[in-house]
Short mmCIF file of C-alpha atoms and ligand atoms in Angstrom, two decimals:
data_model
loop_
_atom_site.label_atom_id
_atom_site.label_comp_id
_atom_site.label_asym_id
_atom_site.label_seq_id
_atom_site.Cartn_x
_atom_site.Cartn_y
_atom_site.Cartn_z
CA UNK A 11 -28.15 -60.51 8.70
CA UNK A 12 -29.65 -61.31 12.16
CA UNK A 13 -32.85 -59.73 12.91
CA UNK A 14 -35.49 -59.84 15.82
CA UNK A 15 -37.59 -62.81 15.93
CA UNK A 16 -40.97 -62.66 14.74
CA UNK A 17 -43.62 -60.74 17.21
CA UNK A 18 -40.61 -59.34 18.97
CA UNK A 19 -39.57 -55.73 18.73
CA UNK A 20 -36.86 -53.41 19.64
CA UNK A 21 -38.15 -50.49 21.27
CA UNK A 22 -35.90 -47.62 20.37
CA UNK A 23 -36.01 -43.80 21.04
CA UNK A 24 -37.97 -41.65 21.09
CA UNK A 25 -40.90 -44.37 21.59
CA UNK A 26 -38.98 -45.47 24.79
CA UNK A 27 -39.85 -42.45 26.44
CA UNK A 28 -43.50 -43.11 26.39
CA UNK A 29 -42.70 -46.98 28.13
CA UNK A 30 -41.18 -44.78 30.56
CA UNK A 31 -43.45 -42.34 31.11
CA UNK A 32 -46.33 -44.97 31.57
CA UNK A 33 -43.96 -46.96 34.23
CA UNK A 34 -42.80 -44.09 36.23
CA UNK A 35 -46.87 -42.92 36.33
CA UNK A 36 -47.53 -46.76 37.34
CA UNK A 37 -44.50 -46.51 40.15
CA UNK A 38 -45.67 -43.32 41.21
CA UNK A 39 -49.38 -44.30 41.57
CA UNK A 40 -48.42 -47.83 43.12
CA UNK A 41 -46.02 -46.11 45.88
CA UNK A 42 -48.93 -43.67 46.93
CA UNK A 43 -51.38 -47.02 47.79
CA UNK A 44 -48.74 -48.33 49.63
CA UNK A 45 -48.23 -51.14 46.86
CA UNK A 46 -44.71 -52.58 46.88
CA UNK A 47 -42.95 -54.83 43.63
CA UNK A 48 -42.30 -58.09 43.18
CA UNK A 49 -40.19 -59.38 40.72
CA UNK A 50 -40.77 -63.18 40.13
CA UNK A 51 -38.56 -65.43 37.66
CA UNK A 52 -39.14 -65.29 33.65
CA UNK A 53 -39.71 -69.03 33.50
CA UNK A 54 -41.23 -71.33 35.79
CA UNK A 55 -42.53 -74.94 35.74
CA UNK A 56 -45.17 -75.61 32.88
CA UNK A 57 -47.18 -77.16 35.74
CA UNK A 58 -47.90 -73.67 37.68
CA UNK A 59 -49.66 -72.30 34.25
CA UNK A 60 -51.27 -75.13 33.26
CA UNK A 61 -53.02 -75.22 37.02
CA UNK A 62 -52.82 -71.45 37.26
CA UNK A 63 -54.05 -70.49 34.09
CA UNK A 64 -55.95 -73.24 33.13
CA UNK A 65 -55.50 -76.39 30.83
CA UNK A 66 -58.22 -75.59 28.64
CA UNK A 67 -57.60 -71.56 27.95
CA UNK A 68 -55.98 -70.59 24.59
CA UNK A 69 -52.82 -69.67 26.44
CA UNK A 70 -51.94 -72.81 28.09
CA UNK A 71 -53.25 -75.28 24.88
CA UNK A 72 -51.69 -73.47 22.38
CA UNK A 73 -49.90 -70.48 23.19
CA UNK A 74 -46.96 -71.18 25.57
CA UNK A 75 -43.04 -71.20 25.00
CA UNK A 76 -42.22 -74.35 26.81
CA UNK A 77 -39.58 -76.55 26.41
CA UNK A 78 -37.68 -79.26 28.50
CA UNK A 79 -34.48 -78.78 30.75
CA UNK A 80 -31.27 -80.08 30.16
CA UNK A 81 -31.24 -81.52 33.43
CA UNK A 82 -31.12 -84.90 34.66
CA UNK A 83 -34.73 -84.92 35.31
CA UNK A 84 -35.93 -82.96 32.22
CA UNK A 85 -38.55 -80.51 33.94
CA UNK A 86 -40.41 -79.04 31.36
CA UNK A 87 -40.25 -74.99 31.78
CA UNK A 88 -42.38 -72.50 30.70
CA UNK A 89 -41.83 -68.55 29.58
CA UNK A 90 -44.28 -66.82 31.99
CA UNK A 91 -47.80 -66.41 29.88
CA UNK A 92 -48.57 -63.58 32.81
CA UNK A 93 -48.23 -63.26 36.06
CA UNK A 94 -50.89 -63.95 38.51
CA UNK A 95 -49.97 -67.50 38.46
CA UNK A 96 -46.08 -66.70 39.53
CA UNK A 97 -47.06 -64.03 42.01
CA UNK A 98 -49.27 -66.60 43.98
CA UNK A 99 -46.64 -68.98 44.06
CA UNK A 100 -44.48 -66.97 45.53
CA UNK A 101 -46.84 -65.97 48.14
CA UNK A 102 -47.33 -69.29 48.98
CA UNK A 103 -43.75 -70.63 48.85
CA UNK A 104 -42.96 -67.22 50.83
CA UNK A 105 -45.32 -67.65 53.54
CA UNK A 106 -46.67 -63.77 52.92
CA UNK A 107 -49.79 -65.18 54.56
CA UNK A 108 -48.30 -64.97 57.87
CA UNK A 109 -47.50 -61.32 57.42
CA UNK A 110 -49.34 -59.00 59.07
CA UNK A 111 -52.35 -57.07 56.90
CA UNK A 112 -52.71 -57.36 53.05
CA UNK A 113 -50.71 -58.29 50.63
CA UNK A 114 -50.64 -55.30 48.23
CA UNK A 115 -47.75 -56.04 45.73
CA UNK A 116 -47.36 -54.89 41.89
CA UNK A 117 -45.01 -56.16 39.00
CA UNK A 118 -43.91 -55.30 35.71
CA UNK A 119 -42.02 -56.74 33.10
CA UNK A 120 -42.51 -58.79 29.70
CA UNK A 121 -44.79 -62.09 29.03
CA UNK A 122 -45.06 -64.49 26.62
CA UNK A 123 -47.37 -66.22 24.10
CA UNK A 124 -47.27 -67.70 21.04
CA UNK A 125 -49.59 -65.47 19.36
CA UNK A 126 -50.52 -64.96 15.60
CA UNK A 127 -48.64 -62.48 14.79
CA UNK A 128 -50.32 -58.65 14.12
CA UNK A 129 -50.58 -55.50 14.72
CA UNK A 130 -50.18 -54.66 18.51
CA UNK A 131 -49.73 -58.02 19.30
CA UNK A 132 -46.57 -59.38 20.23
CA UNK A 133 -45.00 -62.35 21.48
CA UNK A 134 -42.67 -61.02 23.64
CA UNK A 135 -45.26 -57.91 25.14
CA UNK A 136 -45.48 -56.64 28.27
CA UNK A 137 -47.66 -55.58 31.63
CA UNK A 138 -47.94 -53.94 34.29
CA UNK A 139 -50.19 -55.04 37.06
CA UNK A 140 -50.90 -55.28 40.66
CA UNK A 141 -51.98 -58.39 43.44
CA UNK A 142 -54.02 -58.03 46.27
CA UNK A 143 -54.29 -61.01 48.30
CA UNK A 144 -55.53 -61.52 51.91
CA UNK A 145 -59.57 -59.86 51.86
CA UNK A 146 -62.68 -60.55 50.34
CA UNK A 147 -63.81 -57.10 50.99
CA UNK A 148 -65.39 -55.06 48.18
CA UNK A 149 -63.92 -52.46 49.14
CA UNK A 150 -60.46 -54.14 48.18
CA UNK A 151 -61.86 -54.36 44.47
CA UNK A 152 -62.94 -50.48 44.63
CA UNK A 153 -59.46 -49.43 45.49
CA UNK A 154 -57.87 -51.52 43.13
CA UNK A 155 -60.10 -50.31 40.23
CA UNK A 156 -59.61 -46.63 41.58
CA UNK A 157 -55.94 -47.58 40.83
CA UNK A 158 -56.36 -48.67 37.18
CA UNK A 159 -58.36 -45.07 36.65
CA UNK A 160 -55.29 -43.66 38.44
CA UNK A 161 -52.08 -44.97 35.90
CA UNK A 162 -54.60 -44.53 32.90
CA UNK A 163 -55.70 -40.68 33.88
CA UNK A 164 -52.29 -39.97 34.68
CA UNK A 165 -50.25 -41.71 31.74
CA UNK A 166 -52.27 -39.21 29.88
CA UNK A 167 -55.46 -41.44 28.69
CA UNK A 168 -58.91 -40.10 28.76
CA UNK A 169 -62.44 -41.44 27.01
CA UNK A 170 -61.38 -45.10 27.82
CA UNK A 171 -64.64 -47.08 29.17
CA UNK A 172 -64.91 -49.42 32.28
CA UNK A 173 -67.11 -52.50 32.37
CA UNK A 174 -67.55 -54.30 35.65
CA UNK A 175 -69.23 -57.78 35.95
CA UNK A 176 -69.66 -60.11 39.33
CA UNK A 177 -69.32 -64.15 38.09
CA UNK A 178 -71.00 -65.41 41.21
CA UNK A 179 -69.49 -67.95 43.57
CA UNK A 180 -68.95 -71.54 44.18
CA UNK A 181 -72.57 -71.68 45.63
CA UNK A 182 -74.41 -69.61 42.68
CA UNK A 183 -72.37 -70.00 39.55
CA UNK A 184 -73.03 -73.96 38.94
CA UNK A 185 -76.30 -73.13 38.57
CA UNK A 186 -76.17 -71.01 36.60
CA UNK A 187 -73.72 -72.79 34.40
CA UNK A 188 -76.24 -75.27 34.38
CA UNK A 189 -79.20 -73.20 32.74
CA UNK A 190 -77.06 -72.09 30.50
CA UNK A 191 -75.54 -75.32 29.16
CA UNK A 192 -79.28 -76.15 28.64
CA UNK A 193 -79.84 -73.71 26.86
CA UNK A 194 -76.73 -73.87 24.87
CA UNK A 195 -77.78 -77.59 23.67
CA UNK A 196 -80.05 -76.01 21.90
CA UNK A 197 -78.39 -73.07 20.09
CA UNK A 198 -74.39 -73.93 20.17
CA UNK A 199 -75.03 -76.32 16.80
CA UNK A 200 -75.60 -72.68 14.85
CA UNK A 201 -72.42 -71.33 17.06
CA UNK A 202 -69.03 -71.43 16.18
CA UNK A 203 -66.84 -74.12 16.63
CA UNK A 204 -64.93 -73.14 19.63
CA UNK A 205 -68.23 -72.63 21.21
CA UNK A 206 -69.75 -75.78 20.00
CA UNK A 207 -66.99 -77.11 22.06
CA UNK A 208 -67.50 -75.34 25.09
CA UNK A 209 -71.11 -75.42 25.55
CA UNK A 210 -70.21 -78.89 26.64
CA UNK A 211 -66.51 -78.13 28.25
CA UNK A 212 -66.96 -74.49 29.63
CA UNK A 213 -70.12 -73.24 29.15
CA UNK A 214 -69.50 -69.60 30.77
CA UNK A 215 -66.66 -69.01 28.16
CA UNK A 216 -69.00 -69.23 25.25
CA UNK A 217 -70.02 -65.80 26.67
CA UNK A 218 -66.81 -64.58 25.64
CA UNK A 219 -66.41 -65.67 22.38
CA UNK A 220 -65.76 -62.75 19.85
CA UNK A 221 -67.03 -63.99 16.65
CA UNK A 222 -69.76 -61.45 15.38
CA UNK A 223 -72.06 -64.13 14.00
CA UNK A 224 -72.12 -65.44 17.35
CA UNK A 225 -73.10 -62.04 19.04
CA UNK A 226 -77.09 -62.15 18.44
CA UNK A 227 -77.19 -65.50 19.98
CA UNK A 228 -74.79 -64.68 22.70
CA UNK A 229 -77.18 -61.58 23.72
CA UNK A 230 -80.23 -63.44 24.22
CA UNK A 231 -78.29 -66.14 26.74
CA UNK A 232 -78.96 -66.03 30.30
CA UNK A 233 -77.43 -63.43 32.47
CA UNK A 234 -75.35 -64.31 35.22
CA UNK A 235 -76.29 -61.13 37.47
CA UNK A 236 -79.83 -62.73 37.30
CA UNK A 237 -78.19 -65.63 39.03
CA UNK A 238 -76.05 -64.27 42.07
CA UNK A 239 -76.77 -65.47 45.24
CA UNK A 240 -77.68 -63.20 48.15
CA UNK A 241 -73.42 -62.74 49.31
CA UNK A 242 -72.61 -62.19 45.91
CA UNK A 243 -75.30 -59.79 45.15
CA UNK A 244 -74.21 -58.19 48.24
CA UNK A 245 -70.68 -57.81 47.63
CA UNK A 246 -71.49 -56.65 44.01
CA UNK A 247 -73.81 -53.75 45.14
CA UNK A 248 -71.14 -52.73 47.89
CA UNK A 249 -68.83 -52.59 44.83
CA UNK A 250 -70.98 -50.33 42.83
CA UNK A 251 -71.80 -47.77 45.73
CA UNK A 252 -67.74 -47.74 46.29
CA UNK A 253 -66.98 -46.56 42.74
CA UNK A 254 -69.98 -44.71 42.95
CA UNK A 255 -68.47 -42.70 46.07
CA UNK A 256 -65.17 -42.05 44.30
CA UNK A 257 -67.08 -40.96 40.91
CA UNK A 258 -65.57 -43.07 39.24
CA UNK A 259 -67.89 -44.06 36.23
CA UNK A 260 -68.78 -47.94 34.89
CA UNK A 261 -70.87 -50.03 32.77
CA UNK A 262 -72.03 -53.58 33.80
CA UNK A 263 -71.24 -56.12 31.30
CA UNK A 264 -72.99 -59.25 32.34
CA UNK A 265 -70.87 -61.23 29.53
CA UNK A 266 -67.48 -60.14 31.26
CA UNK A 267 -66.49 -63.61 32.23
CA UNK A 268 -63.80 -65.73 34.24
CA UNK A 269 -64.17 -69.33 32.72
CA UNK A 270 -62.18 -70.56 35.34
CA UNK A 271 -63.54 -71.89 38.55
CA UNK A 272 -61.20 -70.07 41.14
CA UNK A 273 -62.33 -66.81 39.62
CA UNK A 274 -65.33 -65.13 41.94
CA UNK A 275 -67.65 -62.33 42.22
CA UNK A 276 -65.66 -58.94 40.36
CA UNK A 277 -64.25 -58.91 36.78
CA UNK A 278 -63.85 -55.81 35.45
CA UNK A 279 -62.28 -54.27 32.07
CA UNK A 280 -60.86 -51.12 30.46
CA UNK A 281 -61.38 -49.96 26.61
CA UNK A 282 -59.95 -47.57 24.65
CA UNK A 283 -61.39 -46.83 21.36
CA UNK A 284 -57.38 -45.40 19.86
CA UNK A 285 -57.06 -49.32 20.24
CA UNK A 286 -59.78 -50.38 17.18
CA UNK A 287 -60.43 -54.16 17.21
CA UNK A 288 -58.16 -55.14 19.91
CA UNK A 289 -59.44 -52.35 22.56
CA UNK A 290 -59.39 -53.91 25.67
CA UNK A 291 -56.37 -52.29 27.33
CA UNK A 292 -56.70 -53.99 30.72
CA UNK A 293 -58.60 -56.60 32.22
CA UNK A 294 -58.57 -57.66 36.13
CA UNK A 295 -60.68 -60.03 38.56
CA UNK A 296 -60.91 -61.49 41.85
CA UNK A 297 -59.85 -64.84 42.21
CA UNK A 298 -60.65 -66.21 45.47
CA UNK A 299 -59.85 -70.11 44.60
CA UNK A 300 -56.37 -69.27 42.86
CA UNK A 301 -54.20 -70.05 46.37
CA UNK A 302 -55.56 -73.04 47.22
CA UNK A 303 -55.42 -74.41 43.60
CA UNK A 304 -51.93 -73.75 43.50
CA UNK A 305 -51.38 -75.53 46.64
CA UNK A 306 -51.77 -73.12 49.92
CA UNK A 307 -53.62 -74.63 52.83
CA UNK A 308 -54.47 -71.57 53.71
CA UNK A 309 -57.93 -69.20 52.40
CA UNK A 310 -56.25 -66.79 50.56
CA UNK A 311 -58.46 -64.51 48.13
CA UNK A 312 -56.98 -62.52 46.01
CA UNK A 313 -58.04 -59.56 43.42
CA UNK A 314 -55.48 -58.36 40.98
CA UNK A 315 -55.10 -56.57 37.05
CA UNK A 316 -53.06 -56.82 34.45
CA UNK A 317 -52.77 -53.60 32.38
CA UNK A 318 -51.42 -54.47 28.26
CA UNK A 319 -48.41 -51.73 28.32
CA UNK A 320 -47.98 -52.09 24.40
CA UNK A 321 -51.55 -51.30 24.00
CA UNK A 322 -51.54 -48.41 26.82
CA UNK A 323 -48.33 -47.10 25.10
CA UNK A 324 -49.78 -47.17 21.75
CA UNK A 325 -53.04 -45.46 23.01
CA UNK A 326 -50.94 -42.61 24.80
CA UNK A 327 -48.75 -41.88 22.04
CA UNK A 328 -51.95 -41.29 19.86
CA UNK A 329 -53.01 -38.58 22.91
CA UNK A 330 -49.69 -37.33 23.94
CA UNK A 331 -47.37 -36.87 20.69
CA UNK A 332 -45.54 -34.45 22.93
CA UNK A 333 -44.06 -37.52 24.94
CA UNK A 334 -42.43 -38.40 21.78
CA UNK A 335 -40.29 -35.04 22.07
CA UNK A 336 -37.35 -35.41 24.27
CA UNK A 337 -35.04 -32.54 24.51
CA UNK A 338 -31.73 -31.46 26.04
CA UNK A 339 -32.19 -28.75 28.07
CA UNK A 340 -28.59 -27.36 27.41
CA UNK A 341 -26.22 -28.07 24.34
CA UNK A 342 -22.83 -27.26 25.63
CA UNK A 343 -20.44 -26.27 22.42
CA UNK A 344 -16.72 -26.33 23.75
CA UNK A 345 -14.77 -24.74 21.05
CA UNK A 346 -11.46 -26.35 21.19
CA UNK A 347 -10.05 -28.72 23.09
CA UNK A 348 -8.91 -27.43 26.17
CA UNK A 349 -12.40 -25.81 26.42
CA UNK A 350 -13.68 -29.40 26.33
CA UNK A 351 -11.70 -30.14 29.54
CA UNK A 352 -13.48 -27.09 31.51
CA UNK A 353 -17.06 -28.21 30.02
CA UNK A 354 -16.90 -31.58 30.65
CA UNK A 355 -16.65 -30.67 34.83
CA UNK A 356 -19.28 -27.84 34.18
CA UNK A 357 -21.40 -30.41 32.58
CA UNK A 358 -20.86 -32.78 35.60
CA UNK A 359 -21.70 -30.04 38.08
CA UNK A 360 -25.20 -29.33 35.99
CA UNK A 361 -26.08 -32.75 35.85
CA UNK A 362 -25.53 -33.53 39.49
CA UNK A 363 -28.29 -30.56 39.17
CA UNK A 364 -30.28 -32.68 37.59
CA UNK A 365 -29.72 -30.92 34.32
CA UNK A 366 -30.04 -32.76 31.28
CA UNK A 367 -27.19 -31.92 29.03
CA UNK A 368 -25.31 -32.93 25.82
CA UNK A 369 -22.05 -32.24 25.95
CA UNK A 370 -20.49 -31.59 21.92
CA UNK A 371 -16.65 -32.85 21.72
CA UNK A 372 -15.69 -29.97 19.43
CA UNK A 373 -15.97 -28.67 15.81
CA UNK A 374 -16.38 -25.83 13.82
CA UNK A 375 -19.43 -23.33 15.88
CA UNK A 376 -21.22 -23.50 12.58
CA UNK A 377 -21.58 -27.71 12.54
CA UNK A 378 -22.15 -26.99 16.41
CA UNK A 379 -24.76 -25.36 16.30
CA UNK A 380 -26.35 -27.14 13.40
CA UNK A 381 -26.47 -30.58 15.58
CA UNK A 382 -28.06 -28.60 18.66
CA UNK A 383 -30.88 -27.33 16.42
CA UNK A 384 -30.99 -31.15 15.33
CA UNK A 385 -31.44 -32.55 18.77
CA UNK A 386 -33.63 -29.34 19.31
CA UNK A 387 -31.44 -28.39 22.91
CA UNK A 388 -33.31 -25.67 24.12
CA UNK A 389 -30.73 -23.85 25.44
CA UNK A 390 -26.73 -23.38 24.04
CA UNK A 391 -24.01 -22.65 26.05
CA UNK A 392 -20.99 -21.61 23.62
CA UNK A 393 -17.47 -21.79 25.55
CA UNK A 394 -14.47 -20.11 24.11
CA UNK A 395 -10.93 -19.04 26.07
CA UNK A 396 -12.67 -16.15 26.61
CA UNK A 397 -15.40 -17.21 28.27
CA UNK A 398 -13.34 -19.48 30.50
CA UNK A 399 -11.08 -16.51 31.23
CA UNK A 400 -14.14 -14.05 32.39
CA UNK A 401 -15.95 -16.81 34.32
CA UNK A 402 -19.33 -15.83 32.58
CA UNK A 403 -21.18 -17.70 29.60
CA UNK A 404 -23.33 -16.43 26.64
CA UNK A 405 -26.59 -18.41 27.21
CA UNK A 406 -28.58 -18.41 24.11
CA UNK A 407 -32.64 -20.06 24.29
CA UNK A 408 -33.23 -21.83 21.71
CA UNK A 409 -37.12 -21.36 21.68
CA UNK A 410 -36.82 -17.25 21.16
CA UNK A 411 -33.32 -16.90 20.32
CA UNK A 412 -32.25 -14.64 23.34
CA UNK A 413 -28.87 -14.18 24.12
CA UNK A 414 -27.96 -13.32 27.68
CA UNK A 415 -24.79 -13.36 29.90
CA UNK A 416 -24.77 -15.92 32.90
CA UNK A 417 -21.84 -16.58 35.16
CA UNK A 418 -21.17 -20.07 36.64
CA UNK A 419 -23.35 -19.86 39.34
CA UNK A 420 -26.29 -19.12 38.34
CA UNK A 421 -26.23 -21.20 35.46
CA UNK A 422 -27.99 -24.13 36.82
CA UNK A 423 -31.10 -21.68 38.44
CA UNK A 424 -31.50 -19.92 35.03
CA UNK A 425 -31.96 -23.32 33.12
CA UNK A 426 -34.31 -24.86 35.89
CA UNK A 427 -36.52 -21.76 34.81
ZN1 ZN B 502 -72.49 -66.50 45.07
ZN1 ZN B 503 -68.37 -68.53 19.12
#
């Protein structure tokens, strides 16, 4: 027997409900700031990710799904990791630069990484998120965070935390990487061996490093926020009175870090404590290098987010079980066959009402009525000769067990109610 690859899933019903739930809230929320999506290829060269990612992140050393063509010239292709890296390309190979105003634009769809497999990760997952390119402004990373709060609230998510950090610029951060690789020569040899190796490769990501024995050393490092220079400082305090204004509420986490150059001033997380270990549910930056890296002659900062959907879906099922519960809102039981004929046009009439029915093929009223308590159809609509004859129905809910009589017309009112 053939079964799903390893760290792949099928998403069946009723859990799809709550994917579509959390997308519609996401489309809803992105339409009202004016965001519009872009849907960018599933592959794309290996070179875009290794530059647009970074050579020396987890991801692009040992995560990716890449493989050669079977071209003439072999290019070697990669499954998209995320999606940052594709959305600026297009921008770039698009010329959206030379449209007028920002460049608000969102995406959703599934990534991939060859992770070790466990629970809530997979290899195939997937994300929503959201691009802003074209201002510096802080006030472009308060909206965009006032966004995140948005989908979360309104997928049905509350007591997840925000931490916000600023990572400086190309004028303040090397020296601060600096004071902190001297400092790390003297503590890394009691770190861990991935930050052994970074102290001298990447200092700033040995901030991020989740080992717990590494944690008491990690605290006593240098803080970066102690290091901003007077624009960044700036544009970090403008960000803190913006949230402030919208009451939107944040912690500073100093250690929230970019390791990559092109990423500037705000990073900025969400956790959820449904998730346990793995908890972050979101993470999102400004990246005001990315562009140019990937090739665009022209300035073009960017801020963007990319919200874990399996993790947000696993986190809203645990608060909404009553997404999990989809229902019929009318069981139609035709009881023969010519009956079937006249239900399956009243069934298309109700529908175009926006009516969501099941329509039974026929049986016996007593297997009838035994799948629509099965499927738990609130309402049954139970269509004999007779009932076709007199024009009127016998409506029973299926919530208080009510019987009432309801011609054709007013059929689709009484079940909107
Ligand atoms: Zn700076
Ligand atoms: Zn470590």
């Amino acid at each position: 027997m053939i079964k799903a690859i390893k760290g792949t899933r099928d998403i069946l019903p009723p859990a799809s409900a709550v994917w579509n739930h959390v997308e519609d809230v996401a489309r809803r929320v992105f339409r009202a700031y004016n965001y519009q999506e872009i849907r960018t290829p599933i592959f794309e060269e290996t070179a875009l990710f290794a530059r647009g990612v970074g050579e020396d992140t987890d991801i692009v050393s040992k995560e990716m799904y890449t493989f050669e063509d079977r071209d003439r010239d072999k290019t070697s292709l990669t499954l998209r990791p995320e999606n940052t890296a594709s959305v600026i390309r297009a921008y770039i190979e698009h010329r959206l630069d030379q449209q007028p105003g920002l460049q608000k634009l969102y995406y959703m769809g599934p990534m991939f990484r060859r992770e070790r497999p466990q629970k809530g990760r997979y290899r195939q997952f997937y994300q929503i998120g959201a691009e802003v390119i074209g201002s510096e402004s802080p006030a472009v990373d308060a909206e965009i965070i006032e966004i995140v709060v948005e989908i979360l609230t309104r997928a049905g998510l509350d007591g997840f935390k925000l931490f916000i950090n600023s990572v400086g610029c190309s004028t303040c951060r090397p020296k601060f990487v600096a004071s902190l690789k001297e400092q790390l020569k003297e503590v890394a040899p009691r770190m861990c061996e991935d930050c052994q190796r970074r102290a001298e490769t990447n200092p700033l990501r040995v901030l991020d490093c989740k080992v717990p024995e590494d944690q008491p050393i990690i605290e006593k490092l240098p803080s970066i926020l102690d290091h901003l220079c007077e624009v960044c400082e700036k544009h970090f305090r403008y960000v803190k009175t913006y949230l402030d204004d919208r009451k939107i509420p944040y912690a500073i986490r100093p250690r929230l870090v970019r390791g990559l150059d092109y990423y500037t001033r705000t990073t900025f997380e969400v956790v959820h404590g449904a998730l346990g270990a793995q908890n972050s549910v979101l993470g999102g930056g400004r990246y005001d290098g990315l562009a140019e890296m990937l090739g665009s002659k022209v300035h073009s900062p960017g801020i963007g987010f990319s919200i874990g959907e399996d993790r947000l879906v696993m986190a809203v099922e645990e608060a909404r079980p009553d997404m999990l519960l989809h229902s019929a809102d009318l069981f139609i039981a035709p009881m023969g066959e010519e009956e079937l004929r006249h239900c399956a046009i009243l069934a298309r009439e109700l529908r175009a009402k926006g009516i969501c029915v099941e329509l039974a093929l026929g049986g016996k009223l007593k297997r009838l009525m035994e799948i629509a308590n099965k499927i738990q159809a609130r309402n049954v609509l139970i269509v004999g000769s007779d009932e076709i004859a007199a024009g009127t129905y016998t409506l029973k809910n299926m919530m208080t067990g009510e019987q009432e009589s309801v011609n054709r017309a007013q059929l689709a009112e009484k079940l909107k109610n």
